[in-house]
Short mmCIF file of C-alpha atoms in Angstrom, two decimals:
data_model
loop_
_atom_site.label_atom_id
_atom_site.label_comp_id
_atom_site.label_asym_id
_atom_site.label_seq_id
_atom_site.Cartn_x
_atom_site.Cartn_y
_atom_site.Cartn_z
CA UNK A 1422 27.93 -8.09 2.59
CA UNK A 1423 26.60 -11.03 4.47
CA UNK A 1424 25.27 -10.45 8.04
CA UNK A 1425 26.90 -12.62 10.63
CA UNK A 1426 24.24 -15.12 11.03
CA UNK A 1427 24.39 -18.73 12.12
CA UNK A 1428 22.73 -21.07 10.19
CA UNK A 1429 21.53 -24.33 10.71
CA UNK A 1430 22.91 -27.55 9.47
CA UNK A 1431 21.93 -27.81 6.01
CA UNK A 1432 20.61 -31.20 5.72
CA UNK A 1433 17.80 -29.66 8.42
CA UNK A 1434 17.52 -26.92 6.15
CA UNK A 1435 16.83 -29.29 2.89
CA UNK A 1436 14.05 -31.48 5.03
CA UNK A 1437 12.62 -27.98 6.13
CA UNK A 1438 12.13 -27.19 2.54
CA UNK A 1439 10.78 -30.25 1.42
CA UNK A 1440 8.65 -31.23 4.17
CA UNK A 1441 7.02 -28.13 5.61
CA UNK A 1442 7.46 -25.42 2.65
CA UNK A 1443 8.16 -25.75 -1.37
CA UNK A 1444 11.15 -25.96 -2.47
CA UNK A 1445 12.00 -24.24 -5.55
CA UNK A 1446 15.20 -23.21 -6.68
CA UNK A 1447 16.04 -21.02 -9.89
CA UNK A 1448 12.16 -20.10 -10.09
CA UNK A 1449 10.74 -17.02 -12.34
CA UNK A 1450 11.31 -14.76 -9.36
CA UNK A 1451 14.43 -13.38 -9.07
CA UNK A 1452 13.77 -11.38 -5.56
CA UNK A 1453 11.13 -10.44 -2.77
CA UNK A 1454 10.25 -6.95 -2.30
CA UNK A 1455 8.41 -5.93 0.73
CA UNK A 1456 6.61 -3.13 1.71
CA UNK A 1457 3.83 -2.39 4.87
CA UNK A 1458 3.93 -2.58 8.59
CA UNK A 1459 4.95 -5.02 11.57
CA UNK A 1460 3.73 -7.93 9.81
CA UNK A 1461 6.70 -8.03 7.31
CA UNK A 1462 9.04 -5.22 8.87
CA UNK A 1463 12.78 -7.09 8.81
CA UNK A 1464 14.23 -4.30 10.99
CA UNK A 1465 13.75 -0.82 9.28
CA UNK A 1466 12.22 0.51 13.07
CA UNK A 1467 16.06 0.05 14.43
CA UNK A 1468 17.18 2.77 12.92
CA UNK A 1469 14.39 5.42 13.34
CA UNK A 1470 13.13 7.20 16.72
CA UNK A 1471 10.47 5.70 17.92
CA UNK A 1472 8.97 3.79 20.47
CA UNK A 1473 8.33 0.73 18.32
CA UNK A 1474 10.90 -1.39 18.28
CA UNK A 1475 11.53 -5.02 18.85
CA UNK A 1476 15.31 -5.11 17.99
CA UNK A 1477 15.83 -6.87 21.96
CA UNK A 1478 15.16 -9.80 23.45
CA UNK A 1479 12.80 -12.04 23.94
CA UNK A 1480 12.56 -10.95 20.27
CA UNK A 1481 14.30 -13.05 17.92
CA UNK A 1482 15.09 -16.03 20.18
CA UNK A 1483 14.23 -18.50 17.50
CA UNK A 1484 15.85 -16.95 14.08
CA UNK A 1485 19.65 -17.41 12.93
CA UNK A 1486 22.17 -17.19 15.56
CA UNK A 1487 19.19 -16.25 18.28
CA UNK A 1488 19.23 -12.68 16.93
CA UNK A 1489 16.59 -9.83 17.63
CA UNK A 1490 16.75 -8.32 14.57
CA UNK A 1491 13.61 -6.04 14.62
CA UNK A 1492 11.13 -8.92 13.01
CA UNK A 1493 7.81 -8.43 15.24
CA UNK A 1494 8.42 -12.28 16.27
CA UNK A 1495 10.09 -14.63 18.13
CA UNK A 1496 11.56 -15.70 14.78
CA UNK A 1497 11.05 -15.76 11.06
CA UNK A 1498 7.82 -13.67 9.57
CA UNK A 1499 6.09 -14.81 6.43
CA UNK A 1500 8.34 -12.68 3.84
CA UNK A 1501 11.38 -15.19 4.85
CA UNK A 1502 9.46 -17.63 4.47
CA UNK A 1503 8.32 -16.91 0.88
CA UNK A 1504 11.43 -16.04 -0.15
CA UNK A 1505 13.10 -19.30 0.88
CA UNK A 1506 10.08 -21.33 -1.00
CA UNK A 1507 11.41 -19.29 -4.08
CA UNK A 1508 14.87 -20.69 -3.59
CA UNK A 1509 16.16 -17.14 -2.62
CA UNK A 1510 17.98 -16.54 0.70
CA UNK A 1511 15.86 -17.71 4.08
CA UNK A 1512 15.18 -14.10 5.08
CA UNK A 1513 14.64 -11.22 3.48
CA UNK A 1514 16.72 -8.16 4.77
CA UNK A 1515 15.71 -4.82 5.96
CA UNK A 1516 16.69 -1.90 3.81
CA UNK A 1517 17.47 0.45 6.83
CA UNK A 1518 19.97 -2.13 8.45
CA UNK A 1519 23.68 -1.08 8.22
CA UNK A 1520 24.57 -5.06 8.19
CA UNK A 1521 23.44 -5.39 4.41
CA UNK A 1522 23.83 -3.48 1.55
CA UNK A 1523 22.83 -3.84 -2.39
CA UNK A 1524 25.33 -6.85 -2.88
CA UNK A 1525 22.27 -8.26 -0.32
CA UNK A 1526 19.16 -6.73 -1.41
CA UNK A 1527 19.81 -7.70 -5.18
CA UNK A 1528 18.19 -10.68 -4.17
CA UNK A 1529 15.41 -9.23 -1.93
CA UNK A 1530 14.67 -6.31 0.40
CA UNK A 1531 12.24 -4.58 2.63
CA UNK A 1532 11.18 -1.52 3.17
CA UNK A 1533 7.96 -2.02 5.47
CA UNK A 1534 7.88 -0.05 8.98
CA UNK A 1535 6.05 -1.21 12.11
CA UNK A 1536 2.95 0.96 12.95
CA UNK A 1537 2.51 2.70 9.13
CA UNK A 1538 -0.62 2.34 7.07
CA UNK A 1539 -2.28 3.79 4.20
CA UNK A 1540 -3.22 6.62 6.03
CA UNK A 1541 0.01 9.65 6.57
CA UNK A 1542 -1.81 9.86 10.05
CA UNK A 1543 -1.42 6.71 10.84
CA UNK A 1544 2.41 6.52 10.74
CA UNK A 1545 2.23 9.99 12.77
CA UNK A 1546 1.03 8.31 15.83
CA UNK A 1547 4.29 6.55 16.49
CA UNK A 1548 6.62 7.96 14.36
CA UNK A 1549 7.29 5.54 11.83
CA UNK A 1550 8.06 5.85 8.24
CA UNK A 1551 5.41 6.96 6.17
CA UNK A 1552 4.12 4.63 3.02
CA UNK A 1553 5.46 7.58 0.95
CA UNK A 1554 8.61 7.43 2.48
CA UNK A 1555 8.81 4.03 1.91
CA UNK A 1556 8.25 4.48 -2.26
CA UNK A 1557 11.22 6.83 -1.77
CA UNK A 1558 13.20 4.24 -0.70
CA UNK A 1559 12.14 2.12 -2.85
CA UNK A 1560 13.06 4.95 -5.79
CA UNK A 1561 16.64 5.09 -4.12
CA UNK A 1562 17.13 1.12 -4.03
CA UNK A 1563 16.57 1.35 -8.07
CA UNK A 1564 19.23 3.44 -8.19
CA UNK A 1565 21.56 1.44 -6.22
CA UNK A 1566 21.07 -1.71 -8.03
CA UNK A 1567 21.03 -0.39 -11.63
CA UNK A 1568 24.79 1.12 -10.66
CA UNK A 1569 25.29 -2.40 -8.68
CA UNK A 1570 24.62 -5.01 -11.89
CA UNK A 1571 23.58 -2.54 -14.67
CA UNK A 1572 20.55 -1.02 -16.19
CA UNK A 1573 19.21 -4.39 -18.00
CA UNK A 1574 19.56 -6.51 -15.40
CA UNK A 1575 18.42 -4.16 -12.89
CA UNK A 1576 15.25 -3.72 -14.78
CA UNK A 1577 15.32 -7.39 -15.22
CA UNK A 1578 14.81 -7.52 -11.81
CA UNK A 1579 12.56 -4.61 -10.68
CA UNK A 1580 9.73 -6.25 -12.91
CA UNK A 1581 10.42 -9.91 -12.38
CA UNK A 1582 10.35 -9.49 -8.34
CA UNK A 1583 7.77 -10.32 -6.31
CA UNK A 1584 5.95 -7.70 -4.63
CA UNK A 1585 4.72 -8.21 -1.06
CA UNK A 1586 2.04 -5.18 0.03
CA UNK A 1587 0.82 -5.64 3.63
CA UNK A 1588 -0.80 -3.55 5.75
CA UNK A 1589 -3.90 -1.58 7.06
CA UNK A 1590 -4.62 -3.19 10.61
CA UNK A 1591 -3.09 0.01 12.05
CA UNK A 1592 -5.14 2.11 10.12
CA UNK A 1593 -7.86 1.00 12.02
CA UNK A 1594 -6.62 -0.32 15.84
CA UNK A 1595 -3.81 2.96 15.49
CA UNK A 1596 -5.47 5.43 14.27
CA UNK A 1597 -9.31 5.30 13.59
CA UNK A 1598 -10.25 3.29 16.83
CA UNK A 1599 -8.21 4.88 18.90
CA UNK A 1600 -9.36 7.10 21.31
CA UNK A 1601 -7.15 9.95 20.29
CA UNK A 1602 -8.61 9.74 16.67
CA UNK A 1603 -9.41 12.76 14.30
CA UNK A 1604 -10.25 10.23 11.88
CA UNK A 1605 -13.79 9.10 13.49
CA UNK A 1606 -14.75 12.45 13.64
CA UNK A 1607 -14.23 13.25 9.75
CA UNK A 1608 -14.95 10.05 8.33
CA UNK A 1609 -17.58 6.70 9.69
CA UNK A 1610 -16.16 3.68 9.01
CA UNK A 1611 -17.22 3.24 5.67
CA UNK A 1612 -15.85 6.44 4.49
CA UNK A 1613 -12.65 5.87 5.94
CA UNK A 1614 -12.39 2.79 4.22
CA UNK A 1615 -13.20 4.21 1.07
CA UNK A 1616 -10.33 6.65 1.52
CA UNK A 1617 -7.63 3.69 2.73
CA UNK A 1618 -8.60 1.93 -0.77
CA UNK A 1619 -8.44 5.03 -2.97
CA UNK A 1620 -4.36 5.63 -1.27
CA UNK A 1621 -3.98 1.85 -1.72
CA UNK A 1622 -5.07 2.33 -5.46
CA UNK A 1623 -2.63 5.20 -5.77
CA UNK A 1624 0.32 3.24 -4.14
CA UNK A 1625 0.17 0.29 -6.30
CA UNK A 1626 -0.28 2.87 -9.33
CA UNK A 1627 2.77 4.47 -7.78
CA UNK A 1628 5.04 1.07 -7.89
CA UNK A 1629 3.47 0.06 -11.18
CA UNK A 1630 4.68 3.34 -12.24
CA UNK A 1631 8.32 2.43 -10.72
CA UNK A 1632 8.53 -1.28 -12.64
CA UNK A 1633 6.45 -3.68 -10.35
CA UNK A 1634 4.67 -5.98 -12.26
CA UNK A 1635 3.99 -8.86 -9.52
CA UNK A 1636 2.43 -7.77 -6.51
CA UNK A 1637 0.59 -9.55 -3.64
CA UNK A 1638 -1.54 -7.57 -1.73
CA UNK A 1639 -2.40 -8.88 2.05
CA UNK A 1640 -6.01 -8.37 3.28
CA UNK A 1641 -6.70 -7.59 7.45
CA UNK A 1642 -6.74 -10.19 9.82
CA UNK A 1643 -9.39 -11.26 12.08
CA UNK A 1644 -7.85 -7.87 14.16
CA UNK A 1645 -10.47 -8.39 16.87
CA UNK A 1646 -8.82 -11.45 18.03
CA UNK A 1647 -5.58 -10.12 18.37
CA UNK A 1648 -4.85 -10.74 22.03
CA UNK A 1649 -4.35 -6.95 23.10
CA UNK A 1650 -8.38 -6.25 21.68
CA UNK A 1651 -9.31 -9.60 23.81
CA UNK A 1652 -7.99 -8.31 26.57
CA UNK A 1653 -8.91 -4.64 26.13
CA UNK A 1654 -12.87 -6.20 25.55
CA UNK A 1655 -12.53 -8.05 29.09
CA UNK A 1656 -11.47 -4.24 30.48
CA UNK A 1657 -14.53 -2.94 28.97
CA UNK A 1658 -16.64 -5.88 30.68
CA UNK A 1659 -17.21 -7.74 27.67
CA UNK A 1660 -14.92 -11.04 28.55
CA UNK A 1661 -12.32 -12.28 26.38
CA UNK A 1662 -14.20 -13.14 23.37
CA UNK A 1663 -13.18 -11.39 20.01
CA UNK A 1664 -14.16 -8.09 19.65
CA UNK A 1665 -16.53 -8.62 16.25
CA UNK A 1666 -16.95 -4.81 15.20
CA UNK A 1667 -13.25 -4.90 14.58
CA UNK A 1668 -13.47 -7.89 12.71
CA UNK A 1669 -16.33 -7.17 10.59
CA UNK A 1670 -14.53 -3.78 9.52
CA UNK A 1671 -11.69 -6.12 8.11
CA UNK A 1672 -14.01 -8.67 6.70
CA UNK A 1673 -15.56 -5.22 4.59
CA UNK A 1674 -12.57 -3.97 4.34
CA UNK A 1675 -11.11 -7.10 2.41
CA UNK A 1676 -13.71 -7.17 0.21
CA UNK A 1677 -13.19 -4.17 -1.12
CA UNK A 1678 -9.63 -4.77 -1.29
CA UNK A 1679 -9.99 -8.04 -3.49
CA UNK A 1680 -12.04 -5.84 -5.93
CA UNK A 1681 -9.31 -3.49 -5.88
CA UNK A 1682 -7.13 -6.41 -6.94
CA UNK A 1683 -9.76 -7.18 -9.77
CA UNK A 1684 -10.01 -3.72 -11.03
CA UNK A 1685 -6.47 -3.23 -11.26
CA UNK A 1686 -5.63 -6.20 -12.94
CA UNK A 1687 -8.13 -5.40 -15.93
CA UNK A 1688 -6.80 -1.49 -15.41
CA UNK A 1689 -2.90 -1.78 -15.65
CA UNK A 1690 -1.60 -3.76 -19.01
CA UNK A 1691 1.12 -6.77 -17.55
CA UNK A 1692 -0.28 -6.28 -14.38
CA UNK A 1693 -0.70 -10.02 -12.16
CA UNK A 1694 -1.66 -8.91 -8.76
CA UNK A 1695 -3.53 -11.00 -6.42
CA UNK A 1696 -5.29 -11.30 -3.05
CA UNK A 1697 -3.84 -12.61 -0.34
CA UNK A 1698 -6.11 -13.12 1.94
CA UNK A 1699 -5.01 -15.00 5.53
CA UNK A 1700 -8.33 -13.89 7.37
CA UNK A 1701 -9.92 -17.00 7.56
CA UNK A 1702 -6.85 -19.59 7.81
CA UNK A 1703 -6.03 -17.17 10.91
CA UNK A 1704 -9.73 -17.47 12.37
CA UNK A 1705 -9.78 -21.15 12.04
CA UNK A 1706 -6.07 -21.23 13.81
CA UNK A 1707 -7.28 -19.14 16.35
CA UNK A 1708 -10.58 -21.16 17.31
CA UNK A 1709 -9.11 -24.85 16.56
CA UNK A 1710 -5.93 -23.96 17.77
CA UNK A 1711 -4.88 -27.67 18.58
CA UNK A 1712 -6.18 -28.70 14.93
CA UNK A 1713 -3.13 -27.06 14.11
CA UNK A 1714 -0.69 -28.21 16.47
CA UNK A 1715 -1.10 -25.30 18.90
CA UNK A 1716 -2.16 -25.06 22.58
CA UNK A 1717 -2.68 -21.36 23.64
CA UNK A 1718 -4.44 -18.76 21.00
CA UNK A 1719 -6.09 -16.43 23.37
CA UNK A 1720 -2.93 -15.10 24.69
CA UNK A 1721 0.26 -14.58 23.56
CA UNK A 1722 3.81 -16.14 24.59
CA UNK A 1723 5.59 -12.76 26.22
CA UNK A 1724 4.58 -11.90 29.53
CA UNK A 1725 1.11 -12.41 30.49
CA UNK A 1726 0.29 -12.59 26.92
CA UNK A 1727 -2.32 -9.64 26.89
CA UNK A 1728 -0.74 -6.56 26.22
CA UNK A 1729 2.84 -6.68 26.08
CA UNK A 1730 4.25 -5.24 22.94
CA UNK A 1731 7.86 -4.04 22.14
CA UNK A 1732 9.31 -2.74 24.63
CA UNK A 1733 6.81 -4.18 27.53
CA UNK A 1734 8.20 -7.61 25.97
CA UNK A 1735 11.47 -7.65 27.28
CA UNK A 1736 13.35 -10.33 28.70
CA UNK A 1737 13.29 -9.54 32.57
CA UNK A 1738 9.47 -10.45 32.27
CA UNK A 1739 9.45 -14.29 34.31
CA UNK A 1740 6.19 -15.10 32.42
CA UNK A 1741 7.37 -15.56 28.65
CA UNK A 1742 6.50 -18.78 27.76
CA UNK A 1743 9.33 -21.19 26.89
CA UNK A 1744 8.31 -22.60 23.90
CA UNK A 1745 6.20 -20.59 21.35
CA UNK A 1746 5.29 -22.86 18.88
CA UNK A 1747 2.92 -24.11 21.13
CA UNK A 1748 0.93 -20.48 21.12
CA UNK A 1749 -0.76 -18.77 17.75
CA UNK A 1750 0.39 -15.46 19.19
CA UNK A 1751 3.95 -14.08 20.28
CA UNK A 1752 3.15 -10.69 21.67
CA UNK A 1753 0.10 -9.68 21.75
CA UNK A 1754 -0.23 -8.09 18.23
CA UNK A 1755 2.08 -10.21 16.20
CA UNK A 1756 2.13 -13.75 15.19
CA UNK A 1757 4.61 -16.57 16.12
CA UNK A 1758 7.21 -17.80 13.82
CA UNK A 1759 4.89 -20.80 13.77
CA UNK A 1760 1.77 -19.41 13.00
CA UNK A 1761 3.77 -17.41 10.12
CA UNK A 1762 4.95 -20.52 8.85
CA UNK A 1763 1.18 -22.14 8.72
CA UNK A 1764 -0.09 -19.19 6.81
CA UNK A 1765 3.25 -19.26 4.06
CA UNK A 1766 2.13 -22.67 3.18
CA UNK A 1767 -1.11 -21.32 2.57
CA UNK A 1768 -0.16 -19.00 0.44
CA UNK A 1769 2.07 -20.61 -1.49
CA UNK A 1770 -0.26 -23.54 -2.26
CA UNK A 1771 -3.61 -21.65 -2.95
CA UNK A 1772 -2.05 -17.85 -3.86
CA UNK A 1773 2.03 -17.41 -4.95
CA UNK A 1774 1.87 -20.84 -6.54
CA UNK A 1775 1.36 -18.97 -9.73
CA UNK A 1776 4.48 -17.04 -9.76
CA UNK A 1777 6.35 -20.20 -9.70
#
């Protein structure tokens, strides 16, 4: 069934399409499957116990109807935004959420969870759902749509889909970095990232396994410039600048990622993965900020910009900005809606233009 969201006017919606993203309608992708973390979670976190959630306001304020739905955002995050450039629906919906159901993820649905990685410890810190959890969900959504529209359509589907894989910056601020680690004390930093990319490799095996046959895979952001590390380095006496070890790691880390991508391409017959790599679009935003129409990129919109997250977002805090597109941050791990939107066009012009 259809959640109870208010649209806007749809002659905004067609100039929306045609001036700021592609428009394609009836494309070779019949639906947008998500899995990963807070950077594509459409509300799964709602209906689990744990701290991280974002399912109030301030969250929300600028999607459909003004609705905190559980998007790490003030509005839409990039998977909404890709599948609307495929002609799908404008949002893809959570698979947790009790508002939707298969009628609604025939067409798209996502099974990411903020705070998870690669790493089973990872999810453990904040007791989200593991990426294994996830593939069983996944396993359970087959199930559901072959009974929904039948066993050739259904597998019409499951291979013609696009794929969306992100995740991995929690591995590393979560879990590894974090003072509470176990991690650092088994593995250095190169070792640990040899281990994230042989459970990546084993994931995608997993789905490949399971149908999927288009898959992009997200690399790490510049994670050092999040504004929660900035702030964190001017604690530690080090002003606000960027904290570079962190973003170094993901610079490695994406490397090795992209030959991932490589080796399972020539490794898996029908296979088309590829690399989706924002890191640098998102380091250029961040240091040219008003290059791209922004103002603030050291901070973030809610609160004072430098730590609040979830629930220390909220919308008793009087220093939430009132207009986010003009910062490159909404809280001060996650994107705005803005930002999301600059790095979808990206994508879809240099990356996902091939599964058109």
């Amino acid at each position: 069934m259809e959640a109870n969201y208010k649209f806007i006017p749809c002659l905004i919606i067609i100039f929306v399409q045609l001036i700021i993203i592609p428009c394609v309608v009836g494309g070779k992708v019949p639906a947008i499957i998500v899995f990963g973390d807070s950077s594509v979670d459409a509300g799964n976190n709602n209906q689990i116990s744990t701290v991280l959630k974002s399912n109030f306001e301030p969250y929300g304020r600028d999607f459909y109807g003004k609705m905190p739905t559980g998007r790490f955002c003030n509005g839409r995050i990039p998977p909404d935004f890709i599948s609307e450039a495929f002609g799908l629906r404008p949002f893809v919906p959570a698979y947790l959420d009790p508002m939707f159901n298969i009628t609604d993820f025939a067409g798209g649905v996502c099974f990411a969870s903020a705070g998870t990685g690669y790493d089973n410890a990872t999810s453990e810190v904040l007791n989200v759902i593991p990426l294994w959890k996830e593939i069983e969900n996944y396993k359970e959504y087959q199930k559901k749509l072959e009974a929904y529209v039948g066993s050739k359509k259904a597998k019409y589907i499951i291979q013609e889909a696009l794929y969306l894989v992100s995740l991995g910056t929690n591995d590393f601020l979560e879990n590894y970095y974090s003072i509470q680690s176990k991690r650092a004390s088994q593995f250095t930093v190169e070792q640990y990232q040899g281990f994230l990319i042989e459970l990546a490799e084993n994931f995608i095996k997993q789905i490949y396994q399971l149908g999927a046959r288009k898959i992009s895979f997200t690399g790490l952001p510049p994670m050092g410039c999040l504004p929660l590390e900035r702030a964190t380095n001017i604690i530690r006496g080090h002003g606000d600048a960027c904290n570079e070890k962190y973003n170094d790691c993901a610079l490695r880390f994406n490397v090795m990622l992209n030959g991932l991508v490589d080796k399972l391409n020539r490794e898996l017959p029908g296979m088309k993965m590829v690399f989706s790599n924002p890191y640098e679009l998102i380091l250029q935003i961040i240091r040219n900020p008003s290059s791209f129409g922004f103002e603030v990129a050291g901070v973030a919109c809610c609160g004072t910009g430098l730590f609040e997250m979830s629930y220390l977002c909220d919308k008793l805090n009087p220093l939430t900005c009132t207009d986010a597109n003009k910062y490159v941050f909404w809280d001060s791990f996650h994107l705005s809606q803005k930002t999301n939107l600059i790095i979808t066009n990206f994508l879809m012009k240099n990356v996902l233009n091939q599964f058109l």
